[in-house]
Amino acid sequence: MKRGVIAAVLLCALTAAPSALADSWLPHGADATWTYSWVDSQYNTTPTSEQVSVKSTKGNSFTLGWTTEGQGNASDSVTSTGTIALQENGGGISVVSPFWSSNAPPPSFPILCANAGPCPNSLASTYYNVIWGSLTPLLAEPLLRGTTWTGVGGDQSITSTSTYVGTEAVSVPAFSAPVVAAKIRTDVVQAGALGDPYGSGVKTVWWVYGVGPVKVVFQHAGGATAPVTIAVLQSTNQTAKPPPSDVNWFPMRKGLKGTYRWTNAKHLAKPEVEKFVIDQVANGSSRLLVNCLSGPIRCAGLYFLTQRTDGLTNISATVKAASLAKFPPLGPAALPATKRRHFFTPFDLMSFGINPVLGEYPVAGDAWSVGAGSSEFAVYGVTGKSTVLGVQKVTVPAGTFRALAVRTTMKQRGFPFGSGTRTSWFAPDRGLVKLQFKHGDGSTSLVELTK
């Protein structure tokens, strides 16, 4: 039998999933205020008190302002007044143009620019230390186990790598008892500034859900005698809340790999076996390579997945395949047959019809849907709904897992094979471990992780 050769290219528009939680790692209600005290072991040894407040907010964008005025500081303490513009977007919380503005840095502080002229860079306030080296994003979301991100500065050649270390209890004066915080470590390198190596070092920020940063420690480069900057939250009118779960149901981890077995008694004469590996990762996005090992399909695929505040989404895929399998056609009817979707790999089955595959911080009962007017409908011609069922025990050849189950019901008008009920199981730090797609034509596709 002659194999038909098909090159399939998929480009999906990102579809926002409903957030499972309405709170924020940095709330910005109009009345929100925070008071910090900070010191530098060499350049600001007298504690300086600063009040931070929300100056303006519009949609997902907001501006914070801070001042040392009226805070009862000693006469020799550092004075600072400034603003910083931020935005909550798909990648998390970022600093946006016009970035920040404040009075000039104290003359006693190292110059963090390449020349002695006017220099906008400063580490003479709490929020300057919070944002230093990690502007976009300042805080990546969702915060899941293994989350890392990188940043690059402009003229000052600042580079950084931030890592979500995990959660831990932290004690600060703002709260009567320890609060659970997300710990973010940022390794910062600045080269070419007159004040080198003051702008380099290891910065650790503790973020409390519903509050924002509660503690900052910047161990500047230069050895055991190098300066250390510490900022601690003294008071706030915000309420500390438990952080969302950081379980990573589909890790964007370079080197993650596995092998799947896919069966369909009606359409596959023998099991299809395929392997995958994540070979590139950058700031919440990953490139996933798929190769067919045995069975009626021969394929080589390239998938790009993102993990953002709109959830886990397959944003694009390119698959070259030759198949002996005689699958029924898929829609939508509005597209020519050469541009319609195909099922060549488990990831085609996983992401077909409805994106995101998983919402942000998914919990049992979460649901999202696509309708006839959605951007997903233009790609797939599918209407349907996904619902998180909760954590279930599931056994596959690769082992037994406590996996998050997601059920999707979908209808592709005129195409029974693209309609039906799909249940996907995702295991922590492994990703997809099982998928069952009960197609509308009466057949069932079963995908299981074998190793």
Short mmCIF file of C-alpha atoms in Angstrom, two decimals:
data_model
loop_
_atom_site.label_atom_id
_atom_site.label_comp_id
_atom_site.label_asym_id
_atom_site.label_seq_id
_atom_site.Cartn_x
_atom_site.Cartn_y
_atom_site.Cartn_z
CA MET A 1 0.00 0.00 0.00
CA LYS A 2 1.38 3.38 -0.96
CA ARG A 3 1.96 5.78 1.85
CA GLY A 4 0.40 9.24 1.58
CA VAL A 5 2.81 11.99 2.53
CA ILE A 6 1.34 14.97 4.38
CA ALA A 7 2.98 18.04 5.87
CA ALA A 8 0.74 19.56 8.52
CA VAL A 9 1.31 23.00 9.99
CA LEU A 10 -0.75 24.31 12.90
CA LEU A 11 -0.79 27.84 14.24
CA CYS A 12 -3.20 28.46 17.09
CA ALA A 13 -4.22 31.78 18.56
CA LEU A 14 -3.79 31.98 22.31
CA THR A 15 -7.08 31.65 24.12
CA ALA A 16 -7.41 33.03 27.61
CA ALA A 17 -8.56 30.53 30.20
CA PRO A 18 -10.42 31.68 33.26
CA SER A 19 -8.02 32.20 36.14
CA ALA A 20 -8.63 29.78 38.95
CA LEU A 21 -7.78 32.52 41.42
CA ALA A 22 -8.79 36.15 41.42
CA ASP A 23 -5.99 37.33 43.72
CA SER A 24 -2.49 38.37 42.75
CA TRP A 25 1.16 38.12 43.68
CA LEU A 26 1.16 41.94 43.62
CA PRO A 27 -2.30 43.39 44.36
CA HIS A 28 -2.81 46.94 43.16
CA GLY A 29 -6.08 48.22 44.50
CA ALA A 30 -6.30 51.99 44.75
CA ASP A 31 -5.89 51.97 48.54
CA ALA A 32 -3.02 49.46 48.77
CA THR A 33 0.00 50.59 50.82
CA TRP A 34 3.20 48.98 52.04
CA THR A 35 5.92 50.30 54.35
CA TYR A 36 9.43 48.86 54.06
CA SER A 37 12.64 49.38 55.98
CA TRP A 38 15.91 48.81 54.18
CA VAL A 39 19.62 48.98 54.90
CA ASP A 40 22.86 48.50 53.02
CA SER A 41 25.71 47.18 55.15
CA GLN A 42 28.15 49.66 53.61
CA TYR A 43 26.31 52.53 51.91
CA ASN A 44 23.18 52.96 54.04
CA THR A 45 23.80 51.59 57.50
CA THR A 46 20.95 53.56 59.10
CA PRO A 47 17.59 51.86 58.41
CA THR A 48 15.48 53.84 55.95
CA SER A 49 11.69 53.66 56.01
CA GLU A 50 9.75 53.99 52.74
CA GLN A 51 6.04 53.98 52.05
CA VAL A 52 4.88 52.44 48.78
CA SER A 53 1.39 53.09 47.40
CA VAL A 54 -0.62 52.67 44.20
CA LYS A 55 -0.53 55.91 42.22
CA SER A 56 -2.71 54.84 39.30
CA THR A 57 -4.24 51.77 37.73
CA LYS A 58 -5.77 51.08 34.33
CA GLY A 59 -6.76 47.58 33.33
CA ASN A 60 -3.77 45.30 33.89
CA SER A 61 -1.35 48.24 34.15
CA PHE A 62 -0.56 50.12 37.34
CA THR A 63 2.00 52.51 38.79
CA LEU A 64 3.53 52.29 42.23
CA GLY A 65 5.08 55.25 43.98
CA TRP A 66 7.35 55.43 47.00
CA THR A 67 8.67 58.10 49.32
CA THR A 68 10.84 58.42 52.41
CA GLU A 69 9.20 61.72 53.36
CA GLY A 70 7.14 61.73 56.52
CA GLN A 71 8.39 58.30 57.57
CA GLY A 72 10.33 59.41 60.65
CA ASN A 73 13.74 58.68 59.17
CA ALA A 74 16.99 59.87 60.71
CA SER A 75 18.52 63.00 59.26
CA ASP A 76 21.44 61.07 57.77
CA SER A 77 19.35 58.35 56.11
CA VAL A 78 18.93 58.08 52.36
CA THR A 79 16.06 60.06 50.86
CA SER A 80 14.20 58.66 47.88
CA THR A 81 11.00 59.44 46.00
CA GLY A 82 9.98 57.72 42.78
CA THR A 83 7.54 55.73 40.68
CA ILE A 84 7.59 52.49 38.76
CA ALA A 85 5.19 51.32 36.03
CA LEU A 86 4.16 47.67 36.01
CA GLN A 87 1.81 45.40 34.12
CA GLU A 88 0.25 41.99 34.62
CA ASN A 89 0.42 40.18 31.29
CA GLY A 90 0.55 36.66 29.91
CA GLY A 91 4.07 36.10 31.19
CA GLY A 92 3.50 37.42 34.70
CA ILE A 93 4.31 40.81 36.24
CA SER A 94 6.63 43.05 34.22
CA VAL A 95 8.13 46.51 34.44
CA VAL A 96 6.95 48.58 31.48
CA SER A 97 7.84 51.87 29.84
CA PRO A 98 8.59 54.48 31.14
CA PHE A 99 10.07 52.03 33.59
CA TRP A 100 10.87 54.17 36.62
CA SER A 101 11.74 57.67 37.75
CA SER A 102 13.13 59.07 40.98
CA ASN A 103 15.51 61.57 42.47
CA ALA A 104 19.21 61.07 41.70
CA PRO A 105 21.01 58.25 43.53
CA PRO A 106 22.99 59.34 46.59
CA PRO A 107 26.53 60.39 45.64
CA SER A 108 27.98 57.90 48.11
CA PHE A 109 26.54 54.93 46.19
CA PRO A 110 28.44 53.15 43.39
CA ILE A 111 27.65 54.43 39.89
CA LEU A 112 25.72 51.75 38.04
CA CYS A 113 26.33 53.19 34.57
CA ALA A 114 29.28 53.19 32.19
CA ASN A 115 30.01 56.88 32.76
CA ALA A 116 29.69 59.46 35.50
CA GLY A 117 27.01 61.50 33.73
CA PRO A 118 23.33 61.36 34.68
CA CYS A 119 22.64 57.73 35.54
CA PRO A 120 19.07 56.46 36.01
CA ASN A 121 20.21 53.26 37.70
CA SER A 122 20.07 53.06 41.46
CA LEU A 123 19.82 50.52 44.25
CA ALA A 124 18.88 53.15 46.84
CA SER A 125 15.31 52.03 47.54
CA THR A 126 13.38 48.85 48.21
CA TYR A 127 11.75 48.57 44.80
CA TYR A 128 14.96 49.32 42.93
CA ASN A 129 16.32 46.19 44.57
CA VAL A 130 13.16 44.24 43.76
CA ILE A 131 13.34 45.02 40.03
CA TRP A 132 17.13 45.05 39.56
CA GLY A 133 18.11 42.58 36.85
CA SER A 134 14.62 41.17 36.39
CA LEU A 135 12.37 43.62 34.57
CA THR A 136 10.50 41.50 32.02
CA PRO A 137 9.17 39.54 33.64
CA LEU A 138 9.76 40.77 37.14
CA LEU A 139 7.87 37.73 38.37
CA ALA A 140 7.05 34.92 35.93
CA GLU A 141 3.64 33.28 36.15
CA PRO A 142 2.38 30.75 36.77
CA LEU A 143 4.88 30.00 39.50
CA LEU A 144 5.35 26.26 39.21
CA ARG A 145 8.05 23.86 40.32
CA GLY A 146 11.04 24.27 38.07
CA THR A 147 10.08 27.72 36.77
CA THR A 148 13.07 29.75 35.58
CA TRP A 149 13.42 32.83 33.42
CA THR A 150 16.15 35.05 32.06
CA GLY A 151 16.55 38.77 31.58
CA VAL A 152 18.87 41.01 29.60
CA GLY A 153 19.60 44.66 30.36
CA GLY A 154 20.25 47.36 27.80
CA ASP A 155 23.22 49.73 27.71
CA GLN A 156 24.43 48.56 31.10
CA SER A 157 24.77 44.95 29.92
CA ILE A 158 22.81 43.43 32.78
CA THR A 159 21.96 39.75 32.48
CA SER A 160 20.09 37.63 34.98
CA THR A 161 18.67 34.20 35.62
CA SER A 162 15.76 33.87 38.04
CA THR A 163 14.68 30.61 39.65
CA TYR A 164 11.59 29.78 41.67
CA VAL A 165 13.12 27.90 44.59
CA GLY A 166 9.85 26.92 46.27
CA THR A 167 7.77 28.13 49.19
CA GLU A 168 8.87 28.65 52.77
CA ALA A 169 7.64 30.35 55.92
CA VAL A 170 9.12 33.80 56.47
CA SER A 171 8.77 36.15 59.42
CA VAL A 172 8.50 39.91 58.87
CA PRO A 173 7.22 42.68 61.18
CA ALA A 174 4.14 43.28 59.00
CA PHE A 175 2.55 40.03 60.23
CA SER A 176 2.18 38.60 63.71
CA ALA A 177 2.99 35.08 62.55
CA PRO A 178 5.16 33.58 59.80
CA VAL A 179 3.62 33.71 56.32
CA VAL A 180 4.16 31.36 53.38
CA ALA A 181 6.21 33.01 50.65
CA ALA A 182 7.47 32.09 47.20
CA LYS A 183 11.26 32.33 47.18
CA ILE A 184 12.84 33.71 44.00
CA ARG A 185 16.61 33.64 43.52
CA THR A 186 18.08 35.89 40.82
CA ASP A 187 21.72 35.70 39.76
CA VAL A 188 22.60 39.11 38.34
CA VAL A 189 25.66 40.07 36.31
CA GLN A 190 26.41 43.68 35.36
CA ALA A 191 29.51 44.39 33.29
CA GLY A 192 30.91 47.76 32.28
CA ALA A 193 29.56 50.02 35.04
CA LEU A 194 31.87 52.33 36.98
CA GLY A 195 30.57 50.83 40.20
CA ASP A 196 31.28 47.21 39.31
CA PRO A 197 30.81 44.73 40.89
CA TYR A 198 28.10 46.35 43.08
CA GLY A 199 25.43 45.74 40.42
CA SER A 200 26.21 42.03 40.31
CA GLY A 201 25.39 39.37 42.87
CA VAL A 202 22.65 37.12 44.16
CA LYS A 203 19.27 38.65 44.90
CA THR A 204 16.57 36.77 46.79
CA VAL A 205 13.00 38.06 46.97
CA TRP A 206 10.22 36.51 49.05
CA TRP A 207 6.76 37.10 47.54
CA VAL A 208 3.56 36.55 49.54
CA TYR A 209 0.35 35.92 47.66
CA GLY A 210 -2.11 38.76 48.17
CA VAL A 211 0.66 41.08 49.41
CA GLY A 212 3.71 41.28 47.12
CA PRO A 213 7.40 41.34 48.10
CA VAL A 214 7.88 41.05 51.86
CA LYS A 215 11.65 40.64 52.01
CA VAL A 216 14.64 41.29 49.74
CA VAL A 217 18.25 40.26 50.32
CA PHE A 218 20.86 41.31 47.75
CA GLN A 219 24.29 39.81 48.36
CA HIS A 220 26.43 42.01 46.14
CA ALA A 221 29.40 40.49 44.35
CA GLY A 222 32.87 41.00 45.75
CA GLY A 223 33.47 38.29 48.30
CA ALA A 224 32.86 37.95 52.01
CA THR A 225 33.26 41.67 52.72
CA ALA A 226 30.94 42.81 49.92
CA PRO A 227 27.87 44.89 50.83
CA VAL A 228 24.53 43.26 51.59
CA THR A 229 21.23 45.07 51.03
CA ILE A 230 18.20 43.95 53.05
CA ALA A 231 14.63 45.27 52.78
CA VAL A 232 11.82 44.02 55.01
CA LEU A 233 8.09 44.77 55.02
CA GLN A 234 7.11 46.60 58.22
CA SER A 235 3.38 47.11 57.65
CA THR A 236 0.68 46.84 54.99
CA ASN A 237 -3.08 46.94 54.61
CA GLN A 238 -2.96 43.87 52.36
CA THR A 239 -3.83 40.37 53.58
CA ALA A 240 -1.49 37.41 53.23
CA LYS A 241 -3.15 34.44 51.54
CA PRO A 242 -2.09 30.86 50.83
CA PRO A 243 -0.29 30.66 47.49
CA PRO A 244 -1.81 28.68 44.63
CA SER A 245 -0.50 25.17 44.14
CA ASP A 246 2.88 25.04 42.45
CA VAL A 247 2.42 21.50 41.12
CA ASN A 248 3.80 21.40 37.59
CA TRP A 249 1.47 19.15 35.60
CA PHE A 250 3.38 19.67 32.35
CA PRO A 251 6.96 20.76 33.07
CA MET A 252 8.80 22.95 30.58
CA ARG A 253 12.07 21.23 31.41
CA LYS A 254 14.86 20.82 28.91
CA GLY A 255 15.69 17.15 28.51
CA LEU A 256 12.26 15.87 29.57
CA LYS A 257 11.54 12.85 27.39
CA GLY A 258 9.26 9.86 27.13
CA THR A 259 7.72 7.23 24.89
CA TYR A 260 4.02 6.76 24.14
CA ARG A 261 2.01 3.84 22.82
CA TRP A 262 -1.14 4.76 20.92
CA THR A 263 -3.84 2.23 20.04
CA ASN A 264 -7.14 2.44 18.19
CA ALA A 265 -8.65 -0.97 17.42
CA LYS A 266 -10.75 0.37 14.56
CA HIS A 267 -8.18 2.48 12.72
CA LEU A 268 -4.69 1.33 13.76
CA ALA A 269 -3.72 -2.20 12.68
CA LYS A 270 -1.03 -2.29 15.36
CA PRO A 271 0.11 0.06 18.12
CA GLU A 272 1.79 3.29 17.15
CA VAL A 273 4.91 3.99 19.24
CA GLU A 274 6.39 7.48 19.36
CA LYS A 275 9.01 9.26 21.46
CA PHE A 276 9.35 12.90 22.45
CA VAL A 277 11.95 15.17 24.00
CA ILE A 278 11.94 18.82 25.04
CA ASP A 279 15.12 20.23 23.52
CA GLN A 280 14.70 23.98 24.04
CA VAL A 281 13.21 26.03 26.87
CA ALA A 282 12.98 29.81 27.27
CA ASN A 283 10.85 31.85 29.69
CA GLY A 284 7.82 29.61 29.89
CA SER A 285 8.00 28.28 26.33
CA SER A 286 9.41 25.00 25.09
CA ARG A 287 10.14 23.22 21.83
CA LEU A 288 9.09 19.59 21.79
CA LEU A 289 10.37 17.10 19.20
CA VAL A 290 8.37 13.99 18.31
CA ASN A 291 9.52 11.00 16.27
CA CYS A 292 7.60 7.88 15.30
CA LEU A 293 9.41 4.66 16.22
CA SER A 294 7.09 1.90 15.00
CA GLY A 295 3.56 1.38 13.77
CA PRO A 296 1.62 2.52 10.72
CA ILE A 297 2.63 6.20 10.99
CA ARG A 298 6.03 7.62 10.14
CA CYS A 299 6.50 11.15 11.44
CA ALA A 300 8.78 13.91 12.63
CA GLY A 301 7.09 16.70 14.52
CA LEU A 302 7.95 20.02 16.10
CA TYR A 303 5.62 21.51 18.74
CA PHE A 304 5.89 24.82 20.57
CA LEU A 305 4.12 24.94 23.93
CA THR A 306 3.77 27.83 26.36
CA GLN A 307 2.96 27.92 30.06
CA ARG A 308 1.54 31.37 30.79
CA THR A 309 -1.26 33.00 32.73
CA ASP A 310 -3.69 31.78 30.07
CA GLY A 311 -2.60 28.21 30.75
CA LEU A 312 -0.73 25.47 28.91
CA THR A 313 -1.20 26.11 25.20
CA ASN A 314 0.02 24.51 22.00
CA ILE A 315 0.82 27.63 19.98
CA SER A 316 2.22 25.97 16.87
CA ALA A 317 3.17 22.64 15.37
CA THR A 318 4.82 21.38 12.23
CA VAL A 319 4.52 17.67 11.46
CA LYS A 320 5.80 15.80 8.45
CA ALA A 321 4.16 12.40 8.25
CA ALA A 322 3.55 9.39 6.04
CA SER A 323 0.73 7.14 7.15
CA LEU A 324 -0.77 3.76 6.35
CA ALA A 325 -3.50 4.41 8.89
CA LYS A 326 -6.86 5.18 7.32
CA PHE A 327 -8.28 7.68 9.75
CA PRO A 328 -11.62 9.32 8.94
CA PRO A 329 -11.27 12.94 7.82
CA LEU A 330 -11.30 15.87 10.20
CA GLY A 331 -12.84 19.28 9.63
CA PRO A 332 -13.64 22.02 9.55
CA ALA A 333 -15.57 22.01 6.30
CA ALA A 334 -14.72 25.68 5.82
CA LEU A 335 -11.09 24.75 5.15
CA PRO A 336 -9.76 22.82 2.15
CA ALA A 337 -8.74 19.25 2.94
CA THR A 338 -5.05 20.14 2.61
CA LYS A 339 -5.30 22.61 5.50
CA ARG A 340 -7.31 20.57 7.96
CA ARG A 341 -5.98 19.02 11.14
CA HIS A 342 -4.60 15.48 11.33
CA PHE A 343 -3.92 13.04 14.16
CA PHE A 344 -0.29 11.99 13.80
CA THR A 345 0.99 12.18 17.39
CA PRO A 346 -0.36 12.07 20.97
CA PHE A 347 0.15 15.83 21.15
CA ASP A 348 -2.25 16.30 18.23
CA LEU A 349 -4.83 14.35 20.21
CA MET A 350 -4.01 16.26 23.41
CA SER A 351 -4.42 19.78 22.02
CA PHE A 352 -7.08 19.23 19.35
CA GLY A 353 -10.13 21.46 19.43
CA ILE A 354 -9.71 23.42 22.64
CA ASN A 355 -6.80 25.46 23.92
CA PRO A 356 -5.53 25.93 26.55
CA VAL A 357 -4.90 22.29 27.37
CA LEU A 358 -4.73 23.23 31.05
CA GLY A 359 -5.67 26.46 32.78
CA GLU A 360 -3.42 28.40 35.14
CA TYR A 361 -3.16 26.72 38.57
CA PRO A 362 -5.84 24.12 37.67
CA VAL A 363 -8.09 22.73 40.41
CA ALA A 364 -11.09 20.41 40.36
CA GLY A 365 -14.15 22.14 38.94
CA ASP A 366 -12.32 24.59 36.69
CA ALA A 367 -13.92 24.75 33.25
CA TRP A 368 -13.42 26.63 29.98
CA SER A 369 -15.08 26.38 26.61
CA VAL A 370 -14.91 27.43 22.97
CA GLY A 371 -17.83 28.55 20.86
CA ALA A 372 -18.56 29.28 17.24
CA GLY A 373 -17.22 32.81 17.50
CA SER A 374 -13.85 31.94 19.05
CA SER A 375 -10.44 32.05 17.42
CA GLU A 376 -10.06 28.34 18.16
CA PHE A 377 -13.21 27.63 16.18
CA ALA A 378 -11.64 29.26 13.14
CA VAL A 379 -8.77 26.77 13.37
CA TYR A 380 -10.60 23.59 14.36
CA GLY A 381 -14.30 24.17 13.74
CA VAL A 382 -14.90 22.64 17.16
CA THR A 383 -17.25 23.69 19.93
CA GLY A 384 -16.87 22.19 23.37
CA LYS A 385 -15.88 22.41 26.99
CA SER A 386 -12.99 21.26 29.17
CA THR A 387 -13.45 20.46 32.86
CA VAL A 388 -10.84 19.61 35.49
CA LEU A 389 -12.03 16.44 37.24
CA GLY A 390 -9.36 16.41 39.93
CA VAL A 391 -6.48 14.16 40.89
CA GLN A 392 -6.90 10.45 40.14
CA LYS A 393 -4.71 7.38 40.51
CA VAL A 394 -3.76 6.08 37.09
CA THR A 395 -1.56 3.15 36.07
CA VAL A 396 0.25 2.95 32.73
CA PRO A 397 3.28 0.92 31.58
CA ALA A 398 5.61 3.69 32.83
CA GLY A 399 4.24 3.39 36.38
CA THR A 400 1.46 4.48 38.70
CA PHE A 401 0.80 8.19 39.09
CA ARG A 402 -1.49 10.55 40.94
CA ALA A 403 -2.50 12.53 37.90
CA LEU A 404 -4.76 15.49 37.20
CA ALA A 405 -7.64 14.43 34.96
CA VAL A 406 -9.18 16.81 32.43
CA ARG A 407 -12.29 15.85 30.48
CA THR A 408 -13.11 17.58 27.20
CA THR A 409 -16.34 17.16 25.30
CA MET A 410 -16.30 18.47 21.75
CA LYS A 411 -18.28 18.51 18.55
CA GLN A 412 -16.94 19.06 15.06
CA ARG A 413 -20.00 19.38 12.90
CA GLY A 414 -20.07 16.83 10.09
CA PHE A 415 -16.93 15.06 11.30
CA PRO A 416 -17.58 12.34 13.91
CA PHE A 417 -13.89 11.48 14.28
CA GLY A 418 -13.22 15.04 15.45
CA SER A 419 -16.10 14.85 17.93
CA GLY A 420 -16.42 12.97 21.20
CA THR A 421 -15.02 12.92 24.72
CA ARG A 422 -11.34 13.16 25.55
CA THR A 423 -9.89 12.54 29.00
CA SER A 424 -6.26 13.47 29.60
CA TRP A 425 -4.20 12.65 32.68
CA PHE A 426 -1.20 14.80 33.65
CA ALA A 427 1.30 13.71 36.30
CA PRO A 428 3.51 16.07 38.33
CA ASP A 429 6.86 16.68 36.67
CA ARG A 430 6.07 14.18 33.88
CA GLY A 431 3.32 15.77 31.83
CA LEU A 432 0.84 13.73 29.82
CA VAL A 433 0.83 10.11 31.02
CA LYS A 434 -2.49 8.89 29.60
CA LEU A 435 -5.14 10.02 27.14
CA GLN A 436 -8.41 8.40 26.11
CA PHE A 437 -10.34 9.88 23.20
CA LYS A 438 -13.76 8.32 22.59
CA HIS A 439 -14.42 9.51 19.05
CA GLY A 440 -17.87 10.14 17.67
CA ASP A 441 -17.42 7.36 15.08
CA GLY A 442 -17.40 4.72 17.83
CA SER A 443 -13.64 4.20 17.95
CA THR A 444 -11.37 4.92 20.91
CA SER A 445 -7.82 6.22 20.85
CA LEU A 446 -5.79 5.24 23.91
CA VAL A 447 -2.40 6.81 24.58
CA GLU A 448 -0.19 5.62 27.44
CA LEU A 449 3.29 6.58 28.60
CA THR A 450 5.51 3.50 28.43
CA LYS A 451 8.79 4.97 29.67
#
